[in-house]
mmCIF file of C-alpha atoms in Angstrom:
data_model
loop_
_atom_site.group_PDB
_atom_site.id
_atom_site.type_symbol
_atom_site.label_atom_id
_atom_site.label_comp_id
_atom_site.label_asym_id
_atom_site.label_seq_id
_atom_site.Cartn_x
_atom_site.Cartn_y
_atom_site.Cartn_z
ATOM 1 C CA MET A 1 -8.171 -26.804 11.627
ATOM 2 C CA LYS A 2 -4.439 -26.228 12.244
ATOM 3 C CA THR A 3 -3.863 -26.209 8.481
ATOM 4 C CA ILE A 4 -6.489 -23.499 7.979
ATOM 5 C CA LEU A 5 -5.073 -21.362 10.771
ATOM 6 C CA LEU A 6 -1.542 -21.703 9.378
ATOM 7 C CA ALA A 7 -2.755 -20.722 5.902
ATOM 8 C CA VAL A 8 -4.704 -17.686 7.117
ATOM 9 C CA PHE A 9 -2.284 -16.513 9.839
ATOM 10 C CA PRO A 10 0.217 -14.709 7.530
ATOM 11 C CA LEU A 11 -2.614 -12.985 5.671
ATOM 12 C CA LEU A 12 -4.108 -11.612 8.854
ATOM 13 C CA PHE A 13 -0.951 -9.670 9.578
ATOM 14 C CA SER A 14 -0.377 -8.398 6.050
ATOM 15 C CA GLY A 15 -1.124 -4.766 5.267
ATOM 16 C CA ALA A 16 -3.988 -5.792 3.005
ATOM 17 C CA ALA A 17 -5.857 -7.756 5.639
ATOM 18 C CA GLN A 18 -5.385 -5.507 8.668
ATOM 19 C CA ALA A 19 -8.968 -4.268 8.339
ATOM 20 C CA LEU A 20 -10.246 -7.726 9.145
ATOM 21 C CA ASP A 21 -11.216 -8.098 12.774
ATOM 22 C CA ALA A 22 -9.639 -11.534 13.094
ATOM 23 C CA THR A 23 -10.341 -12.065 16.784
ATOM 24 C CA GLU A 24 -14.064 -11.520 16.413
ATOM 25 C CA MET A 25 -14.285 -13.589 13.248
ATOM 26 C CA PHE A 26 -12.378 -16.544 14.696
ATOM 27 C CA SER A 27 -14.388 -16.345 17.929
ATOM 28 C CA LYS A 28 -17.644 -16.739 16.020
ATOM 29 C CA CYS A 29 -16.310 -19.835 14.294
ATOM 30 C CA ALA A 30 -14.799 -21.351 17.426
ATOM 31 C CA VAL A 31 -18.110 -21.572 19.289
ATOM 32 C CA MET A 32 -19.895 -23.475 16.529
ATOM 33 C CA LYS A 33 -20.696 -27.013 17.610
ATOM 34 C CA ASP A 34 -21.261 -28.521 14.166
ATOM 35 C CA ASP A 35 -17.907 -29.497 12.592
ATOM 36 C CA LYS A 36 -19.005 -28.771 9.005
ATOM 37 C CA GLN A 37 -20.393 -25.344 9.898
ATOM 38 C CA ARG A 38 -17.265 -24.480 11.881
ATOM 39 C CA LEU A 39 -15.006 -25.561 8.995
ATOM 40 C CA ALA A 40 -17.117 -23.553 6.529
ATOM 41 C CA CYS A 41 -16.811 -20.533 8.829
ATOM 42 C CA TYR A 42 -13.003 -20.821 8.909
ATOM 43 C CA ASP A 43 -12.981 -21.317 5.119
ATOM 44 C CA ASN A 44 -14.971 -18.084 4.690
ATOM 45 C CA ILE A 45 -12.430 -16.182 6.793
ATOM 46 C CA ARG A 46 -9.590 -17.598 4.710
ATOM 47 C CA ASP A 47 -11.364 -16.830 1.426
ATOM 48 C CA ALA A 48 -12.107 -13.240 2.474
ATOM 49 C CA ALA A 49 -8.489 -12.673 3.555
ATOM 50 C CA VAL A 50 -7.100 -14.134 0.328
ATOM 51 C CA LYS A 51 -9.472 -12.054 -1.824
ATOM 52 C CA GLU A 52 -8.596 -8.846 0.024
ATOM 53 C CA TYR A 53 -4.875 -9.607 -0.217
ATOM 54 C CA GLN A 54 -5.065 -10.349 -3.964
ATOM 55 C CA THR A 55 -7.068 -7.188 -4.626
ATOM 56 C CA ALA A 56 -4.477 -5.110 -2.798
ATOM 57 C CA GLN A 57 -1.668 -6.605 -4.895
ATOM 58 C CA GLN A 58 -3.188 -5.441 -8.193
ATOM 59 C CA PRO A 59 -2.204 -1.971 -9.336
ATOM 60 C CA LEU A 60 -4.939 0.473 -10.308
ATOM 61 C CA LYS A 61 -6.027 0.308 -13.926
ATOM 62 C CA GLY A 62 -4.235 2.756 -16.149
ATOM 63 C CA TYR A 63 -1.080 2.883 -14.021
ATOM 64 C CA ALA A 64 2.014 1.005 -15.149
ATOM 65 C CA TRP A 65 3.779 -0.781 -12.296
ATOM 66 C CA MET A 66 7.498 0.010 -12.200
ATOM 67 C CA LYS A 67 10.446 -0.731 -10.000
ATOM 68 C CA PHE A 68 11.416 2.440 -8.178
ATOM 69 C CA SER A 69 14.987 2.140 -9.488
ATOM 70 C CA ASP A 70 13.634 2.133 -13.074
ATOM 71 C CA LEU A 71 11.535 5.232 -12.388
ATOM 72 C CA LYS A 72 14.621 7.065 -11.146
ATOM 73 C CA VAL A 73 16.658 6.159 -14.236
ATOM 74 C CA ASP A 74 13.911 6.754 -16.821
ATOM 75 C CA ILE A 75 11.940 9.614 -15.236
ATOM 76 C CA LYS A 76 12.847 12.188 -17.914
ATOM 77 C CA GLU A 77 11.473 9.930 -20.662
ATOM 78 C CA LEU A 78 8.257 9.149 -18.741
ATOM 79 C CA ASN A 79 6.701 12.629 -18.782
ATOM 80 C CA GLY A 80 2.909 12.287 -18.892
ATOM 81 C CA LYS A 81 2.920 8.559 -18.035
ATOM 82 C CA LYS A 82 0.838 7.158 -15.163
ATOM 83 C CA VAL A 83 2.962 4.927 -12.950
ATOM 84 C CA SER A 84 2.711 3.051 -9.669
ATOM 85 C CA ILE A 85 5.661 2.286 -7.427
ATOM 86 C CA GLY A 86 6.305 0.744 -4.047
ATOM 87 C CA ALA A 87 8.497 3.048 -1.963
ATOM 88 C CA LEU A 88 8.864 5.158 1.181
ATOM 89 C CA ALA A 89 7.648 8.722 1.660
ATOM 90 C CA GLN A 90 9.260 11.475 3.694
ATOM 91 C CA THR A 91 8.022 15.026 4.066
ATOM 92 C CA MET A 92 10.312 17.971 4.715
ATOM 93 C CA GLY A 93 8.239 21.099 5.126
ATOM 94 C CA ASP A 94 5.886 21.101 2.152
ATOM 95 C CA GLN A 95 8.212 18.901 0.068
ATOM 96 C CA LEU A 96 7.479 15.213 -0.436
ATOM 97 C CA LEU A 97 10.402 12.909 -1.153
ATOM 98 C CA ILE A 98 9.818 9.393 -2.469
ATOM 99 C CA LYS A 99 12.714 7.147 -1.455
ATOM 100 C CA SER A 100 13.879 3.544 -1.772
ATOM 101 C CA ASP A 101 15.140 3.504 1.834
ATOM 102 C CA GLU A 102 15.959 5.842 4.719
ATOM 103 C CA LEU A 103 19.439 6.630 3.381
ATOM 104 C CA ASP A 104 18.409 7.230 -0.243
ATOM 105 C CA MET A 105 20.191 10.449 -1.266
ATOM 106 C CA ASN A 106 18.580 10.533 -4.722
ATOM 107 C CA PRO A 107 14.832 10.779 -4.021
ATOM 108 C CA VAL A 108 12.044 11.516 -6.466
ATOM 109 C CA PHE A 109 10.123 14.684 -5.626
ATOM 110 C CA ALA A 110 6.341 14.481 -5.584
ATOM 111 C CA THR A 111 3.326 16.702 -5.066
ATOM 112 C CA TYR A 112 0.435 15.442 -2.986
ATOM 113 C CA ASP A 113 -2.192 18.188 -3.045
ATOM 114 C CA LYS A 114 -4.569 15.993 -5.131
ATOM 115 C CA LEU A 115 -4.655 13.267 -2.456
ATOM 116 C CA PRO A 116 -7.616 12.914 -0.064
ATOM 117 C CA ARG A 117 -7.357 14.927 3.153
ATOM 118 C CA GLU A 118 -6.520 11.908 5.372
ATOM 119 C CA ASP A 119 -3.581 10.950 3.151
ATOM 120 C CA ARG A 120 -2.297 14.543 3.127
ATOM 121 C CA LYS A 121 -2.681 14.639 6.910
ATOM 122 C CA LYS A 122 -0.682 11.423 7.306
ATOM 123 C CA LEU A 123 2.076 12.798 5.096
ATOM 124 C CA ALA A 124 2.128 16.181 6.854
ATOM 125 C CA ASN A 125 2.140 14.791 10.388
ATOM 126 C CA GLY A 126 3.521 11.268 10.323
ATOM 127 C CA CYS A 127 6.170 10.904 7.648
ATOM 128 C CA GLN A 128 9.017 13.201 8.706
ATOM 129 C CA VAL A 129 11.289 11.164 10.973
ATOM 130 C CA ILE A 130 9.772 7.749 10.376
ATOM 131 C CA LEU A 131 9.260 7.193 6.663
ATOM 132 C CA CYS A 132 5.844 5.929 5.499
ATOM 133 C CA LYS A 133 5.688 2.843 3.300
ATOM 134 C CA GLY A 134 3.171 2.661 0.484
ATOM 135 C CA VAL A 135 2.277 2.141 -3.124
ATOM 136 C CA PHE A 136 2.180 5.507 -4.862
ATOM 137 C CA TYR A 137 0.079 6.157 -7.973
ATOM 138 C CA GLY A 138 0.777 9.259 -9.983
ATOM 139 C CA THR A 139 1.666 10.961 -13.226
ATOM 140 C CA VAL A 140 5.229 11.895 -14.108
ATOM 141 C CA ARG A 141 5.366 15.669 -14.669
ATOM 142 C CA GLN A 142 7.741 18.597 -14.555
ATOM 143 C CA LEU A 143 7.290 19.924 -11.009
ATOM 144 C CA PRO A 144 7.429 23.564 -9.874
ATOM 145 C CA LEU A 145 10.997 22.978 -8.654
ATOM 146 C CA GLY A 146 12.004 22.494 -12.296
ATOM 147 C CA VAL A 147 12.700 18.785 -11.877
ATOM 148 C CA PRO A 148 10.689 15.819 -13.113
ATOM 149 C CA GLY A 149 8.669 14.120 -10.397
ATOM 150 C CA LEU A 150 5.334 12.557 -9.533
ATOM 151 C CA VAL A 151 1.982 14.255 -9.186
ATOM 152 C CA LEU A 152 0.317 11.777 -6.829
ATOM 153 C CA ASP A 153 -3.261 10.664 -7.431
ATOM 154 C CA GLN A 154 -3.559 7.952 -4.800
ATOM 155 C CA VAL A 155 -1.626 6.148 -2.068
ATOM 156 C CA GLU A 156 -2.128 2.693 -0.578
ATOM 157 C CA TRP A 157 -0.387 2.647 2.794
ATOM 158 C CA ARG A 158 1.451 -0.576 3.751
#
């Protein structure tokens, strides 16, 4: 049982598996008297956590995964391309800056009006001082500011 708990423990605290109610799930397993049933219960928790984690690691179909540094260098040649990147987001007024870290002085501008309301709300209210980490899916376009940037389609918060 210790081996199972050690294998599942890191997954339970990853961004992908936060939705799992680990306490309740482990409690149901812990009270089972039959050793085989209890082990099967723990195995099911592990399998569900691994599946959710693996699903979260796969980029959406149609979006090319890129390193953020590559996007910055090649952004002018990527017009019209769908890309996904792992980065930080910071809003300043109605501007969205995608950054590699808090001190990044060369951000990529993005628009987020196509995102679902809850994502727009998070960006508008929670990503000014403390930057928000996520995987950002969007299309490289010329933005209204006259610079190339991302038109975001979806965000997976981490």
